[in-house]
C-alpha positions as a printed Julia matrix, in Angstrom:
517×3 Matrix{Float64}:
 116.68  107.08  133.87
 118.61  104.62  132.58
 119.88  106.67  129.95
 123.36  108.31  129.34
 124.51  111.75  129.45
 125.39  112.0   126.07
 122.04  110.54  125.12
 120.19  112.61  127.01
 121.96  115.42  125.86
 120.62  114.09  121.89
 116.72  113.76  123.14
 117.03  117.27  125.16
 117.93  119.15  121.39
 115.12  117.43  119.2
 112.47  118.09  121.7
 113.78  121.92  121.01
 113.22  121.49  117.7
 110.18  119.67  117.41
 108.75  122.54  119.91
 110.33  125.33  117.86
 107.17  125.22  114.94
 105.25  125.74  118.08
 106.85  129.08  118.93
 107.7   127.23  122.43
 111.53  127.52  123.77
 113.03  124.97  126.14
 114.49  126.89  129.5
 116.43  125.25  132.41
 117.58  126.8   135.39
 120.17  125.61  137.8
 118.69  123.56  140.66
 114.94  123.72  139.74
 114.42  122.02  136.35
 113.83  122.37  133.04
 110.45  124.01  131.77
 108.74  124.4   128.56
 108.03  127.79  127.95
 105.42  130.57  125.92
 101.64  130.47  126.01
  98.94  128.39  127.29
  97.26  128.55  123.7
 100.71  127.02  121.9
 101.01  124.5   124.69
  97.58  122.99  124.2
  98.42  123.25  119.65
 101.97  121.44  120.72
  99.96  118.71  122.89
  97.17  118.23  120.56
  99.29  118.04  117.75
 101.35  115.44  119.0
  98.52  113.78  121.2
 100.86  114.5   124.49
 100.53  112.65  127.96
  98.95  115.15  130.29
  99.2   113.56  133.15
 101.56  110.18  134.04
  99.86  106.22  133.09
  98.22  107.51  130.45
  99.18  106.09  126.57
  97.43  109.44  125.08
  95.34  112.53  125.55
  92.34  110.2   125.57
  93.01  108.09  128.27
  92.77  109.99  130.72
  90.72  108.42  133.47
  89.03  110.71  134.3
  87.72  111.65  130.66
  84.38  110.17  129.53
  85.53  110.47  125.4
  81.48  109.16  124.85
  80.27  112.28  127.53
  82.55  114.34  125.55
  81.09  113.06  122.93
  77.45  113.95  123.02
  77.35  117.54  124.32
  79.09  118.49  120.66
  76.82  116.47  118.2
  73.83  117.77  120.92
  75.3   120.66  120.71
  76.74  121.33  116.61
  73.05  118.96  116.02
  71.29  122.24  117.5
  72.56  124.71  115.93
  72.64  122.82  112.13
  76.63  123.09  112.36
  78.27  121.09  109.34
  81.32  119.38  110.0
  83.36  115.9   109.01
  84.14  112.87  110.97
  87.78  113.45  111.13
  87.15  117.51  112.27
  84.73  116.21  115.48
  88.2   114.38  115.99
  90.37  116.32  115.79
  87.64  118.9   118.04
  87.25  115.86  120.81
  91.31  116.93  121.36
  90.89  120.08  121.18
  88.41  120.09  124.02
  89.87  117.52  125.66
  93.09  119.07  125.97
  91.44  121.82  127.21
  89.77  120.73  130.24
  92.58  118.72  131.64
  94.91  121.7   131.65
  91.72  123.96  132.9
  91.84  121.12  135.46
  95.68  121.37  136.23
  94.56  125.69  136.89
  96.4   126.58  133.39
  93.95  129.34  131.36
  94.52  130.9   127.97
  95.48  134.88  127.78
  93.59  137.5   126.8
  93.76  137.63  123.06
  91.73  140.26  120.78
  87.81  140.53  119.69
  86.6   137.99  117.04
  84.78  139.51  114.3
  80.93  139.19  113.39
  81.85  136.64  111.35
  82.1   134.05  114.18
  79.66  134.96  115.61
  77.69  132.08  115.08
  80.12  129.58  116.0
  81.33  131.63  119.57
  77.2   130.72  120.32
  77.4   127.47  119.99
  81.29  127.47  121.86
  79.6   129.21  124.36
  77.12  126.27  124.49
  79.47  123.19  123.84
  82.26  125.0   127.27
  79.41  125.83  129.43
  77.98  122.71  129.79
  81.4   120.91  129.75
  82.8   122.52  132.74
  79.63  121.91  134.18
  80.09  117.95  133.81
  84.02  118.38  134.84
  83.04  120.45  137.51
  85.98  123.34  136.13
  85.73  127.37  135.83
  86.05  128.67  132.28
  86.59  132.41  130.54
  85.65  134.25  127.74
  88.9   133.35  126.51
  87.74  129.32  126.38
  84.65  129.8   123.95
  86.94  132.05  121.78
  89.39  129.14  121.49
  86.51  126.81  120.28
  84.56  129.2   118.54
  87.83  129.89  116.36
  88.06  126.18  115.74
  84.82  125.9   114.83
  84.87  128.18  112.33
  88.12  127.29  110.7
  87.22  123.89  110.34
  83.24  124.08  109.35
  82.87  122.15  106.34
  81.48  124.31  104.01
  78.22  123.37  101.08
  78.32  123.27   98.0
  75.16  125.76   97.94
  77.82  128.57  100.12
  79.12  131.26   98.3
  82.07  130.86   96.68
  83.84  134.1    95.96
  85.68  135.44   92.84
  89.1   135.52   94.05
  88.95  132.03   95.33
  87.26  130.66   91.84
  89.55  132.41   89.64
  92.64  131.35   91.98
  91.6   127.38   91.92
  91.17  128.06   88.39
  94.77  129.34   87.21
  96.63  127.13   89.85
  94.83  123.88   88.23
  96.34  125.73   84.59
  99.93  125.73   86.35
  99.1   122.26   86.8
  98.33  121.54   83.42
 101.25  123.16   82.39
 104.13  121.61   84.89
 102.18  117.7    84.85
  99.92  118.05   81.26
  97.14  116.79   83.35
  94.16  118.77   82.76
  92.04  119.4    85.61
  90.58  122.78   84.68
  87.42  121.01   82.86
  86.63  119.29   85.97
  83.81  121.34   87.79
  83.21  118.72   90.54
  86.94  119.12   91.06
  87.17  122.66   91.06
  84.1   123.42   93.64
  86.0   120.74   96.26
  88.78  122.71   95.78
  87.39  125.72   96.39
  84.87  124.64   99.45
  87.63  123.26  101.07
  90.32  126.49  100.77
  87.77  128.6   102.26
  88.13  127.58  105.92
  91.52  126.25  105.22
  93.25  129.83  104.46
  91.16  130.73  107.68
  92.48  127.49  109.46
  96.62  128.55  108.46
  96.14  132.25  109.53
  94.43  131.2   112.34
  96.96  128.1   113.46
  94.49  125.75  113.5
  95.91  122.63  112.99
  94.21  120.01  111.36
  95.4   116.31  111.94
  95.2   113.36  109.33
  96.58  109.97  111.0
  96.44  108.78  107.13
  99.17  111.49  105.97
 101.86  108.55  105.23
  99.55  106.04  103.95
  98.3   109.04  101.34
 101.97  109.84  100.71
 102.32  105.92   99.72
  99.54  105.25   98.23
  98.94  108.06   96.13
 102.48  109.5    95.48
 101.51  111.45   93.36
  98.84  113.07   94.32
 100.01  114.29   97.73
 102.53  115.8    94.78
  99.87  117.21   92.81
  98.46  118.65   96.31
 102.3   119.84   97.14
 101.87  122.01   93.99
  98.99  122.94   94.86
 100.0   124.0    98.38
 102.38  125.86   96.6
 100.1   128.52   95.2
  98.95  128.64   98.36
 101.65  129.88   99.99
 102.2   131.96   97.41
  98.96  134.03   97.28
  98.15  134.27  100.93
 100.95  134.41  102.87
 100.3   130.72  103.89
 102.56  127.04  104.39
 100.68  123.52  104.52
 101.67  121.05  106.53
 102.34  117.39  105.57
  98.36  116.72  107.31
  96.56  119.47  104.82
  98.41  119.3   101.92
  96.82  115.09  102.82
  93.26  116.57  102.66
  94.36  118.39   99.69
  95.23  114.93   97.86
  92.36  113.05   98.12
  90.3   115.91   96.2
  93.59  114.91   92.96
  93.42  112.1    93.61
  88.9   111.42   92.69
  90.24  113.78   89.84
  92.95  111.5    88.47
  90.38  108.98   88.74
  88.52  110.66   85.99
  91.25  111.05   83.58
  92.59  110.04   80.35
  95.91  108.78   82.25
  94.54  106.79   85.28
  93.64  103.55   84.33
  90.04  104.19   84.84
  88.09  102.02   82.34
  90.17   99.34   82.31
  88.36   96.12   80.44
  88.65   92.86   81.98
  88.96   88.91   81.25
  88.57   86.58   84.01
  89.47   82.89   82.45
  87.99   79.93   84.25
  86.95   76.35   83.83
  84.57   76.96   86.34
  80.74   77.29   85.77
  79.73   80.49   85.33
  77.82   80.88   88.03
  80.6    79.6    90.27
  82.4    82.64   89.86
  80.23   85.24   91.33
  82.76   86.11   94.06
  85.36   85.91   92.01
  83.17   88.77   89.95
  81.2    90.55   93.33
  85.19   90.76   94.54
  86.69   92.03   91.94
  83.74   94.87   91.32
  84.02   96.24   95.01
  87.74   96.25   94.83
  88.17   98.21   91.47
  84.4    99.65   90.99
  86.0   103.24   90.18
  88.62  101.08   87.87
  86.84   97.84   86.31
  85.13   99.81   83.11
  83.67   95.84   82.04
  84.61   92.2    83.5
  83.9    89.46   81.25
  84.52   85.82   81.75
  85.72   82.45   79.69
  86.9    79.26   79.61
  89.87   78.28   77.51
  86.83   76.67   74.67
  85.42   80.2    74.15
  89.05   82.05   73.41
  88.94   81.22   69.85
  86.23   83.61   69.33
  87.19   86.43   71.54
  89.89   89.13   69.93
  92.04   89.49   74.14
  93.9    91.81   72.94
  90.6    93.91   72.86
  91.29   92.87   77.4
  93.45   95.49   79.62
  94.44   93.16   81.42
  93.81   89.46   81.82
  93.53   86.75   84.43
  92.7    83.28   85.3
  92.15   80.85   88.26
  94.24   78.24   86.09
  97.53   77.59   85.83
  97.35   75.83   82.26
  95.89   79.41   81.22
  98.84   81.46   82.1
 101.43   78.97   80.02
  98.87   79.23   76.8
  97.97   83.06   76.89
 100.44   86.0    76.8
 100.1    88.27   80.22
  97.22   86.2    81.38
  97.73   86.69   85.43
  97.56   83.61   87.59
  95.36   84.71   90.47
  93.32   81.83   93.92
  89.92   81.77   92.9
  89.3    83.0    96.76
  90.84   85.35   95.94
  93.16   87.18   99.43
  95.13   90.17  100.13
  98.14   89.51   98.03
  95.58   88.79   94.67
  94.6    91.93   95.92
  98.07   93.78   95.4
  98.52   91.87   92.14
  95.51   93.18   89.85
  95.89   96.24   90.83
  99.59   96.5    90.11
  98.42   95.17   86.75
  95.7    97.55   86.39
  98.54  100.13   86.54
  99.59   98.21   83.95
 102.92   96.35   85.39
 102.99   92.96   84.45
 106.45   91.69   85.51
 108.92   93.34   86.88
 111.14   94.67   84.32
 108.31   97.27   84.23
 109.97   98.54   87.03
 113.31   97.02   87.23
 114.34   99.52   84.08
 114.42  102.66   85.56
 117.22  101.47   87.45
 120.98  101.46   86.39
 124.06  100.78   88.67
 125.79  104.17   87.24
 122.93  105.81   89.65
 123.08  104.27   92.86
 125.14  104.82   95.71
 125.69  103.91   98.95
 128.56  104.99  101.75
 128.99  107.93  103.41
 127.26  111.74  103.28
 127.24  114.52  105.58
 123.78  115.82  104.65
 120.25  115.77  102.77
 121.88  118.62  100.96
 125.31  116.91  100.23
 123.08  113.18   99.06
 121.05  115.52   96.5
 123.4   117.55   95.31
 125.75  113.81   94.92
 121.91  112.2    93.01
 121.91  114.43   91.11
 125.96  114.49   89.82
 125.78  110.93   88.6
 121.67  111.47   86.88
 123.47  114.69   84.88
 126.08  112.53   83.69
 123.81  109.85   82.36
 120.9   112.23   81.35
 121.91  115.45   80.42
 119.29  118.46   81.41
 122.17  121.52   81.6
 121.68  121.36   85.1
 119.06  122.06   85.97
 118.52  118.89   87.59
 119.64  119.94   91.08
 117.82  122.8    91.14
 113.81  121.56   90.57
 114.91  119.17   93.17
 115.98  121.99   94.93
 112.49  124.12   94.57
 109.83  121.21   95.14
 112.26  120.54   98.46
 111.12  123.99   99.23
 107.63  123.31   98.39
 107.29  119.82  100.06
 108.69  117.16  102.4
 109.36  114.36  100.6
 109.48  111.92  103.87
 107.45  109.18  103.3
 107.26  107.41  106.23
 109.32  103.83  106.76
 113.26  105.59  106.65
 112.25  106.48  103.27
 112.44  110.34  101.44
 112.19  110.55   97.85
 113.05  114.31   96.16
 111.82  114.94   92.66
 112.09  117.42   90.22
 109.43  120.21   90.18
 108.49  119.35   87.27
 109.19  116.9    84.66
 112.95  116.74   83.29
 114.35  114.32   81.59
 114.28  112.34   78.11
 114.24  109.12   80.42
 112.15  108.27   83.3
 114.91  107.12   86.11
 115.82  106.2    89.46
 118.88  107.56   91.4
 119.54  105.01   94.78
 120.64  106.52   97.37
 121.65  104.44  100.63
 123.84  106.73  103.05
 126.38  104.84  105.56
 124.31  105.56  108.79
 120.34  107.22  109.43
 120.14  110.24  107.24
 118.7   113.96  109.0
 115.66  115.16  106.23
 113.82  118.08  107.44
 112.18  117.15  110.64
 112.9   113.13  110.28
 116.44  111.64  112.08
 116.22  108.02  110.68
 116.77  107.91  106.2
 118.01  104.35  105.35
 116.77  104.89  102.21
 116.52  107.46   99.32
 114.65  107.68   95.7
 115.57  110.61   93.36
 112.58  109.53   91.28
 112.49  111.73   87.61
 110.27  111.72   85.13
 110.37  111.81   81.87
 109.45  115.05   80.11
 106.3   115.44   77.51
 105.28  111.5    78.61
 102.01  111.61   80.59
 101.89  107.63   81.13
 105.6   108.25   82.84
 103.36  109.5    86.03
 102.22  105.73   86.35
 106.03  105.44   87.93
 104.21  106.33   91.27
 102.01  103.97   91.17
 105.11  101.0    90.7
 106.81  102.73   93.67
 103.7   102.81   96.31
 103.7    98.88   96.67
 107.36   99.67   97.56
 107.59  102.09  100.08
 104.38  100.71  102.2
 106.89   97.62  102.95
 109.28   99.0   105.75
 110.9    95.33  105.9
 111.89   95.34  102.95
 113.29   99.27  102.88
 115.21   97.89  105.41
 117.18   94.86  104.23
 118.27   96.68  101.27
 119.16   99.68  104.21
 121.15   96.93  105.31
 123.44   95.39  102.55
 123.67   98.93  100.45
 125.49   97.47   97.02
 123.34   97.24   93.65
 123.23   93.66   93.2
 121.48   92.88   96.37
 118.72   95.6    95.81
 118.07   94.58   91.97
 117.62   91.36   93.95
 115.53   92.5    96.53
 113.94   94.48   93.58
 113.48   91.4    91.84
 112.33   88.81   94.3
 109.62   91.35   96.09
 107.81   92.42   92.79
 108.11   88.11   91.01
 106.1    87.6    94.72
 103.41   90.04   93.85
 103.07   89.62   89.64
 104.18   85.47   89.74
 106.62   86.95   87.4
């Protein structure tokens, strides 16, 4: 195997931890080897969740040479269209994974065990499932049992996309409203008047509860992207999931929370605390007709953010009140020196311009807007034995500068129970369960070796983020950080040179490169 005995032992220990949430265990027998033990349904959940290779030579589940994904997709589509059963695109892909795993396991002689009968509310889904399973097994020449039909029916029913014409029970309606009230009281953002958000959350929650109670997993390949770019929306969704767990006795995965976050992203775009309704001025010496490409690109990129986009040249400025604009852009270097806060962009906009403008719309004009949240005495680099010890250490440092009567550590611990604060790219961002400081600040922790963080083994950088209470504008700090935590190279650079001065230099250079100041 070309690895050491200690490496193999460590890997097997990780395998045991990975399969434990699926109610599986790794057993060994002398002279026979190793085997994952458990019921077939749990093994299939593991296969689908981890996209595990089933045969040698397959890069992943959908790469099996005998598996015709197009044929599977066609059978599934025809049946769903025939029975007028509505699902989303991501659910369709998840169903394909479910069917792929089922086919390959049945071809190898592994079938689902007997289970209880499904309730009558599943009858429609069971009829559709029976047709799909029959056609697929006929195409792949494998036998199937009634349990395979029940399993697919359960997946269909739990993942159905409900339309707004479906009824919302009083229980779900009350739950959504009261949870949004709790979010308002904790974060200072009132969604209770957003009827669309309430309906969308209610319609999402209905099948979500069924999925969790039936232990049906829904994967989301965009989870880390959502956590990194829309950190605050994910935090709101985590709070929502906390109330779900208390009310219905279910615990959501990060993938499920990230789907909820999509609703809060839309909701945030409508609130007065978001960037919505920005007035932008573009100063260019080009003729108005020559700037049409820039105008179109800006409106495509920020259609939900920019309320107005006005054009002007330097000669027009004496007739314009530039203080009435949230963001001023220019394609001319000379303008930057003459107009305060003007942001230089390229005539042919590129991805760096996109990031620069996005940050400006968030209120980030120069690197000091983020640097002012860091302090030398809130920086630690060195040995640490566990996640809990590092959190306690950083909270202790914070208490000396920004006292909270010892409440900070308990608040951070509570939030760790609500949501996983691993944000990908070897970075974690623990934070209190609600704003509680007199000033926003960020504690930095760099362990001397990769740190275990829940199910992750390789944490290299930790930001303990604390927001100012009673100030909704402080929530923008999540948007500030989203640009940094999405850049794995910068995170590794910081972790490799664990000093405060080097850290500040990297942060300064990173934002200056984007903002040009």
